PDB file of C-alpha atoms in Angstrom:
ATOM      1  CA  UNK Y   2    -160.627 246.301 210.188  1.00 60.00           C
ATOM      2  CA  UNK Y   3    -162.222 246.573 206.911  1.00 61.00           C
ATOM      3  CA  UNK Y   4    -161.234 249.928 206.314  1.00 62.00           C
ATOM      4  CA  UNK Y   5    -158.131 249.273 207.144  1.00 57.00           C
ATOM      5  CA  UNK Y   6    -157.325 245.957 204.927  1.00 49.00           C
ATOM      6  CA  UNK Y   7    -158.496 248.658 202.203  1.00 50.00           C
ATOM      7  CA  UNK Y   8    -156.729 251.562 202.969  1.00 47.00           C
ATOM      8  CA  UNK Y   9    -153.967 249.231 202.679  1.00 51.00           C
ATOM      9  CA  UNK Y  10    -154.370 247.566 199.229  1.00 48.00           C
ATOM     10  CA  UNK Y  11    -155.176 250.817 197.434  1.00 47.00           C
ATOM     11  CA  UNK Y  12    -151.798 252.077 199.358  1.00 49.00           C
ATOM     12  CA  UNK Y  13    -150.006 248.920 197.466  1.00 50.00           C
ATOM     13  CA  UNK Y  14    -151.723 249.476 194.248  1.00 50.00           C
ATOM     14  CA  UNK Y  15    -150.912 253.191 194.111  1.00 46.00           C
ATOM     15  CA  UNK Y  16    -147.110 252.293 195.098  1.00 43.00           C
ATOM     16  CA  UNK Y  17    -147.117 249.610 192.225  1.00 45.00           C
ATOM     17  CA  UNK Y  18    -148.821 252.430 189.669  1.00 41.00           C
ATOM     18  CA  UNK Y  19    -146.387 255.057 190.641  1.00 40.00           C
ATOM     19  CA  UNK Y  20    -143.429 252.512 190.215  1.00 40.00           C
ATOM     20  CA  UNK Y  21    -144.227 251.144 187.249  1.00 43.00           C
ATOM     21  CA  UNK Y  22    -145.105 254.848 186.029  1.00 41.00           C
ATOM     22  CA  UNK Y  23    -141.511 256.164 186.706  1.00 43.00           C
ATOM     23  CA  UNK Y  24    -139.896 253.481 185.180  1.00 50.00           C
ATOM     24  CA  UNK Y  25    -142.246 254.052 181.985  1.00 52.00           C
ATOM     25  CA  UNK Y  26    -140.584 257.960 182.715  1.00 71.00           C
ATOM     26  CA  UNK Y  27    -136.763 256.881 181.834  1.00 89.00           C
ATOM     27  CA  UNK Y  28    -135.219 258.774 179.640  1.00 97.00           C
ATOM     28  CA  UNK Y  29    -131.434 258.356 177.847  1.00 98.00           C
ATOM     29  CA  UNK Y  30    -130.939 261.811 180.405  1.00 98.00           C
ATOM     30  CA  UNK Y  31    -130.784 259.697 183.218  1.00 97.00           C
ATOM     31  CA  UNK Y  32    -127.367 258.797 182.057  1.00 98.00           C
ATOM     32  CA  UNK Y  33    -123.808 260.001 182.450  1.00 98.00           C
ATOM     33  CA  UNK Y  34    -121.029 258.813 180.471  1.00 98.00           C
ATOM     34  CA  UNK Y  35    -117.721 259.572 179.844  1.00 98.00           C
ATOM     35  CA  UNK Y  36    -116.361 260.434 176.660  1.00 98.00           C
ATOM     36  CA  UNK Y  37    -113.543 258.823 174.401  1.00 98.00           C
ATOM     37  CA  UNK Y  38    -111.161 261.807 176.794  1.00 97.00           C
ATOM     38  CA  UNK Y  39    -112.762 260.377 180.126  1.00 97.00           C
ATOM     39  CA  UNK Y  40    -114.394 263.793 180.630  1.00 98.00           C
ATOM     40  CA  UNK Y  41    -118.104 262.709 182.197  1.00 98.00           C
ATOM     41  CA  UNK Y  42    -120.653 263.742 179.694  1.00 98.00           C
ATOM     42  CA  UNK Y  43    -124.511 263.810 180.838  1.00 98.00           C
ATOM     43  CA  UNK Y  44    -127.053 262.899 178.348  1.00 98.00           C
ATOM     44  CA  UNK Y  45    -129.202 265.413 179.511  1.00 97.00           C
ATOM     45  CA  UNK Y  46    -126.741 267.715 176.937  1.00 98.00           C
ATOM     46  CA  UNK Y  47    -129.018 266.259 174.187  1.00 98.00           C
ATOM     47  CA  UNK Y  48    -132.102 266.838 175.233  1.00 97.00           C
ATOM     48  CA  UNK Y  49    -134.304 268.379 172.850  1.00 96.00           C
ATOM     49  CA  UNK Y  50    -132.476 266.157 170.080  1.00 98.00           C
ATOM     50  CA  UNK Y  51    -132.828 262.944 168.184  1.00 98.00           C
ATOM     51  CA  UNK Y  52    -130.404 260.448 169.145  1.00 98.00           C
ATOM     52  CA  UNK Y  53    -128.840 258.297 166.960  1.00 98.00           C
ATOM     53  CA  UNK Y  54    -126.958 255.510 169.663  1.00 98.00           C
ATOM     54  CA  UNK Y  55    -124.445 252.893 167.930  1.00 98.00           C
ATOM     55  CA  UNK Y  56    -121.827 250.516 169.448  1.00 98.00           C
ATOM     56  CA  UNK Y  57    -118.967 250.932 167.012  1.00 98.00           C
ATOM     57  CA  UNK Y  58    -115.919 248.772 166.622  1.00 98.00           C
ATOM     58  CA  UNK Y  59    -112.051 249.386 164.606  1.00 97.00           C
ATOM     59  CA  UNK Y  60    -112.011 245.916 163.292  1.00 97.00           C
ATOM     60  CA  UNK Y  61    -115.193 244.827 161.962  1.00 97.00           C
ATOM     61  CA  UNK Y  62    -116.502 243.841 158.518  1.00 97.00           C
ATOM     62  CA  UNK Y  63    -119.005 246.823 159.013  1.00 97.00           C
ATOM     63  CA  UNK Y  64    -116.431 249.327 160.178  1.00 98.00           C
ATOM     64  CA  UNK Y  65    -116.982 251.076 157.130  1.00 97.00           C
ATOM     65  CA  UNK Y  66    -119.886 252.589 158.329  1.00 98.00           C
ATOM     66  CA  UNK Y  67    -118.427 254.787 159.503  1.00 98.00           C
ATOM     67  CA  UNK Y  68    -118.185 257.287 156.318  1.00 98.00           C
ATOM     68  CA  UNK Y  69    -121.891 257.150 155.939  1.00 98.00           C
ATOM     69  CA  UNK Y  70    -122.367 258.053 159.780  1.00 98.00           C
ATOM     70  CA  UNK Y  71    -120.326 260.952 159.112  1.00 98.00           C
ATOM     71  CA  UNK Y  72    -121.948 262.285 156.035  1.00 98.00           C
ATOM     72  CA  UNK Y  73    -125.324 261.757 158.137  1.00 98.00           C
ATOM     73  CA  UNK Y  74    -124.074 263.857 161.081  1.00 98.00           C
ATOM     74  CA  UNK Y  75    -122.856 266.608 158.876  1.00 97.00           C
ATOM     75  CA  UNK Y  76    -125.833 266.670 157.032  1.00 96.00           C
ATOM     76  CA  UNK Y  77    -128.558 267.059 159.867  1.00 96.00           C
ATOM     77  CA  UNK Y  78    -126.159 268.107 162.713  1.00 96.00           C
ATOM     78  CA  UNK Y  79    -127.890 271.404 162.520  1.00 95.00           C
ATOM     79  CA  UNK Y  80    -131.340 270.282 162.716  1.00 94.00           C
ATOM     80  CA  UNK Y  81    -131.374 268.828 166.255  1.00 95.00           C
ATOM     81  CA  UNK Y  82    -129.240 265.486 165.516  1.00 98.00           C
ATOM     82  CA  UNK Y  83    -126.558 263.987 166.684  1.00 98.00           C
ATOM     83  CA  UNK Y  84    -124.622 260.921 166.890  1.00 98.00           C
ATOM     84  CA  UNK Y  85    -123.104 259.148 169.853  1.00 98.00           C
ATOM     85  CA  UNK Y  86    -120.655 256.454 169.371  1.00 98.00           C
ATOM     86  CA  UNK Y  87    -120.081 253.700 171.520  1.00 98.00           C
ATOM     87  CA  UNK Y  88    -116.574 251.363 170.889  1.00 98.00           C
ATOM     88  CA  UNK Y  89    -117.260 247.948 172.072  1.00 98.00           C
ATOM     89  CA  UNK Y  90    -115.236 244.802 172.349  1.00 98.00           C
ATOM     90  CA  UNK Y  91    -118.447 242.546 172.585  1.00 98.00           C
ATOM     91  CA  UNK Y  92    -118.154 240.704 169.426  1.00 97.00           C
ATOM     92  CA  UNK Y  93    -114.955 238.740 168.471  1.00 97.00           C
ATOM     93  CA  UNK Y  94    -112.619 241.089 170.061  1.00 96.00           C
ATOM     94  CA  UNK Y  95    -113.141 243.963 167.021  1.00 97.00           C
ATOM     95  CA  UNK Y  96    -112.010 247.370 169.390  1.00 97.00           C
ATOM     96  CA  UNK Y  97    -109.293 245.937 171.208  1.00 96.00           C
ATOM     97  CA  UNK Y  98    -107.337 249.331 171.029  1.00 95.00           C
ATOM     98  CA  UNK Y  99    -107.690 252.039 173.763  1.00 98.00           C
ATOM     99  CA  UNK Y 100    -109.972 255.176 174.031  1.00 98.00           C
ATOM    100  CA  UNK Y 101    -107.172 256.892 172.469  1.00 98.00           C
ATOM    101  CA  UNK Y 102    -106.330 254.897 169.639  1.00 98.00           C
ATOM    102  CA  UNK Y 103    -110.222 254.222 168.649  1.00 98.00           C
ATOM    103  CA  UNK Y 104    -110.375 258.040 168.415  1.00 98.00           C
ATOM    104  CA  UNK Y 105    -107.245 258.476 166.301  1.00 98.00           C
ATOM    105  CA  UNK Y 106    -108.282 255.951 164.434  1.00 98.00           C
ATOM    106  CA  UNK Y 107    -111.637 257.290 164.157  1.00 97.00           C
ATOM    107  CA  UNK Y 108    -110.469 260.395 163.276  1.00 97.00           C
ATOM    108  CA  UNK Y 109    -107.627 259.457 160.672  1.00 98.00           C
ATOM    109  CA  UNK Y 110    -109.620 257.272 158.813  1.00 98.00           C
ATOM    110  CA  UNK Y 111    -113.040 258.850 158.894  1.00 98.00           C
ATOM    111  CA  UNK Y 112    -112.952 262.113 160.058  1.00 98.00           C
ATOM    112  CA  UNK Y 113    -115.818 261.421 162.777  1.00 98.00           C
ATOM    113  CA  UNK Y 114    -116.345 264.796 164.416  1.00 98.00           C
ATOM    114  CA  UNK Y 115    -119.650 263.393 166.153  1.00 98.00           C
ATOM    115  CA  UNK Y 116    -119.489 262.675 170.235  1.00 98.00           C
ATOM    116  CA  UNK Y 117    -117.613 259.244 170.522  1.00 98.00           C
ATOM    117  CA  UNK Y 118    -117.539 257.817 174.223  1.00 98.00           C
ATOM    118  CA  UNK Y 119    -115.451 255.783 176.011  1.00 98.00           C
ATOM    119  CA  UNK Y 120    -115.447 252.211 175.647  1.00 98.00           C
ATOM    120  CA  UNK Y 121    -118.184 250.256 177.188  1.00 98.00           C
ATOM    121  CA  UNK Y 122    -119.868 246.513 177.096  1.00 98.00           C
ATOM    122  CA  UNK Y 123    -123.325 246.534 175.312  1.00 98.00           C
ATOM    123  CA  UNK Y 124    -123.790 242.777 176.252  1.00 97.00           C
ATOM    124  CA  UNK Y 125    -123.326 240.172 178.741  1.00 95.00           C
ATOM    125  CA  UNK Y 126    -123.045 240.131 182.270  1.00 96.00           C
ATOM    126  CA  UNK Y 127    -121.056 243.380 182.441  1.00 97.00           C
ATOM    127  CA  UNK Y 128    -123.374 245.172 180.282  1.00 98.00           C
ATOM    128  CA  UNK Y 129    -123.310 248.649 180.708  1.00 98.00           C
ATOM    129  CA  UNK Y 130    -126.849 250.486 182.297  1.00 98.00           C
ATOM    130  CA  UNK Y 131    -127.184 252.630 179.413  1.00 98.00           C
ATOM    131  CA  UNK Y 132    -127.547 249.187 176.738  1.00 98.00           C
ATOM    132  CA  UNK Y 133    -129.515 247.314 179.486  1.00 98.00           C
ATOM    133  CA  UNK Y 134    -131.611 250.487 179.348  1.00 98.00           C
ATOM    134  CA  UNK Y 135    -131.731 250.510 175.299  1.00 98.00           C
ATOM    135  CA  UNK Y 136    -132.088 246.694 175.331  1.00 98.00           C
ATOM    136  CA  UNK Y 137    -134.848 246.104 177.970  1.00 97.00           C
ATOM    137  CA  UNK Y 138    -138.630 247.056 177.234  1.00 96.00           C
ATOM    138  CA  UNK Y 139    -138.583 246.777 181.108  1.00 96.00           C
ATOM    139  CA  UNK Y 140    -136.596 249.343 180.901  1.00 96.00           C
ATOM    140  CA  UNK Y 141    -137.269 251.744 178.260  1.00 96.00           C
ATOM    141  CA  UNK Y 142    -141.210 250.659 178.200  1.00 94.00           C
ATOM    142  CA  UNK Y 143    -140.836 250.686 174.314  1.00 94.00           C
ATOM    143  CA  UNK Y 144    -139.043 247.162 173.087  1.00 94.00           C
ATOM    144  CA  UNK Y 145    -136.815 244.453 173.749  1.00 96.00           C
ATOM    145  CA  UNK Y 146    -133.332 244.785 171.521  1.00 96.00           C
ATOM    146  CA  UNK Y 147    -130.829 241.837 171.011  1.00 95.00           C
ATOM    147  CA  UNK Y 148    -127.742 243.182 170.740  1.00 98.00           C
ATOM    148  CA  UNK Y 149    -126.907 241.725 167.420  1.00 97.00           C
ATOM    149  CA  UNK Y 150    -123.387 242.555 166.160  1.00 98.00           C
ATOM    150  CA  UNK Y 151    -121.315 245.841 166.355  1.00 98.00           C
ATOM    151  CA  UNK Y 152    -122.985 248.948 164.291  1.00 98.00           C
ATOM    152  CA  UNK Y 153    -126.864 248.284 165.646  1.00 98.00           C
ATOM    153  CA  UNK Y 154    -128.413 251.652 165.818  1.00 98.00           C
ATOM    154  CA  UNK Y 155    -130.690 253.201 167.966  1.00 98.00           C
ATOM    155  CA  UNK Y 156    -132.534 255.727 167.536  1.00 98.00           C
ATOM    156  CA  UNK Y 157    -133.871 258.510 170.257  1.00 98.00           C
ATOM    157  CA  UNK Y 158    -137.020 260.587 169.959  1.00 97.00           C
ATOM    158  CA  UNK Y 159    -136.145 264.712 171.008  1.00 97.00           C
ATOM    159  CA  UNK Y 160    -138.245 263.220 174.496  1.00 96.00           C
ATOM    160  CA  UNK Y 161    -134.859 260.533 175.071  1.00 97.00           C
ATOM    161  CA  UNK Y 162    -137.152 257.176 174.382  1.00 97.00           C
ATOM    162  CA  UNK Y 163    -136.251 254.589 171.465  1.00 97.00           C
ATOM    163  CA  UNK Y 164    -138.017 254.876 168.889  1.00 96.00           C
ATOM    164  CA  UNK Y 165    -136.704 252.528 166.721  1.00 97.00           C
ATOM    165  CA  UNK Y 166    -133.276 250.151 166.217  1.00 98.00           C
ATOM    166  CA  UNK Y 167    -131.869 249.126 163.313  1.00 98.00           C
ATOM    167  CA  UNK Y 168    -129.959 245.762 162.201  1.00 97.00           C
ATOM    168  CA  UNK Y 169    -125.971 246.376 162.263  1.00 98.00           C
ATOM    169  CA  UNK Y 170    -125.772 245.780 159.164  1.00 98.00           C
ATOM    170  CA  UNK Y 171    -128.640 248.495 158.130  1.00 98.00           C
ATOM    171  CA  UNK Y 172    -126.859 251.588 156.647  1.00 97.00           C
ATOM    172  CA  UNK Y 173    -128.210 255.016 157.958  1.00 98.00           C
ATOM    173  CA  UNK Y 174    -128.636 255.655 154.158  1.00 97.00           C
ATOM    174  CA  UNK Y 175    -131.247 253.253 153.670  1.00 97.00           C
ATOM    175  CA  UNK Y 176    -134.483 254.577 153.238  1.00 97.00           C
ATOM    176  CA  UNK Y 177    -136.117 253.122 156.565  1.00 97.00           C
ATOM    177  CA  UNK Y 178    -133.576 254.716 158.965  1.00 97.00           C
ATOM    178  CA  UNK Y 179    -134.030 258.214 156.811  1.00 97.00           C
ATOM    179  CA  UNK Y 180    -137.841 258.053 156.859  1.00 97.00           C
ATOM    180  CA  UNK Y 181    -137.848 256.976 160.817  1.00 97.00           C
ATOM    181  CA  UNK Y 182    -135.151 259.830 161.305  1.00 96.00           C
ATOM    182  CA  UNK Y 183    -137.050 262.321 159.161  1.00 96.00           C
ATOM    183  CA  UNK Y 184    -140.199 261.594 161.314  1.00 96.00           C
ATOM    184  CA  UNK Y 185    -138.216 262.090 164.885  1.00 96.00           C
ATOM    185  CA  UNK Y 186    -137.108 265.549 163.881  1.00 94.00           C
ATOM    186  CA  UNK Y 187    -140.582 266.482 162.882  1.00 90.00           C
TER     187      UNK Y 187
END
């Protein structure tokens, strides 16, 4: 009986090790999203990259952030970067429009050439998986993120784990998200 009663508490601790150890093994890959078209996208495509991840919005005080998101992508877009961009409609309504007009608008305004996505929730009770997987040290075994405003920023190691997030209202010109980014890509 002895045996037994051990056999079967090293059978529960192994189950709880190798759970806990997969969910330490997710990875932004594990997600598929569909872009600002609707095509699906898998974020396996990016493996082998560093991520940058923001929520993005048409109608916000920080919209302009785009431009310097821009210049970033062009700049290290051949050196295993890339941007993804996220509308949301999580804070004060700020992308109301539709997948088409946030990439017109996008486009017209900005010229953003980097991946854009469809819109998704990156709070709340709808909260999409892929922000309750950026947001959740449970998660993503790294950190707990509030999402703060539109324009937070996170940024993915070339293995798909956060490494780091930024404030909203932290440029991608500042020297902390260029010394963070120039570490990921080396």
């Amino acid at each position: 009986m002895k045996i037994i009663c051990t056999a079967i508490t090293l059978l529960i601790g192994v189950s709880f090790f190798t759970a806990k150890a997969q969910k330490m093994d997710q990875t932004i890959y594990q997600f598929t999203m569909k872009d600002i078209s609707g095509n699906d996208v898998s974020l396996e495509n990016y493996k082998g990259k560093v991520v940058l991840i923001v929520n993005t919005a048409s109608r916000c005080g920080l919209t302009g952030q785009y431009e310097h998101l821009q210049a970033l992508y062009e700049e290290w877009k051949d050196e295993d970067f890339v941007i993804l961009g996220f509308p949301a409609n999580n804070f004060m309504g700020q992308e109301p429009g539709t997948n088409e007009e946030i990439a017109g608008f996008c486009k017209a305004n900005y010229g953003v050439s980097f991946p854009m996505f469809s819109k998704i929730s990156v709070k709340g009770k709808n909260q999409h998986p892929l922000y309750q997987f950026l947001t959740q040290k449970g998660q993503n075994g790294v950190l707990d993120a509030n999402m703060k405003w539109n324009f937070q920023k996170f940024l993915i190691g070339k293995d798909g784990r956060v490494s780091a997030v930024f404030d909203p209202r932290t440029k991608v010109t500042e020297p902390e998200v260029q010394s963070a980014l120039k570490a990921a890509l080396n």
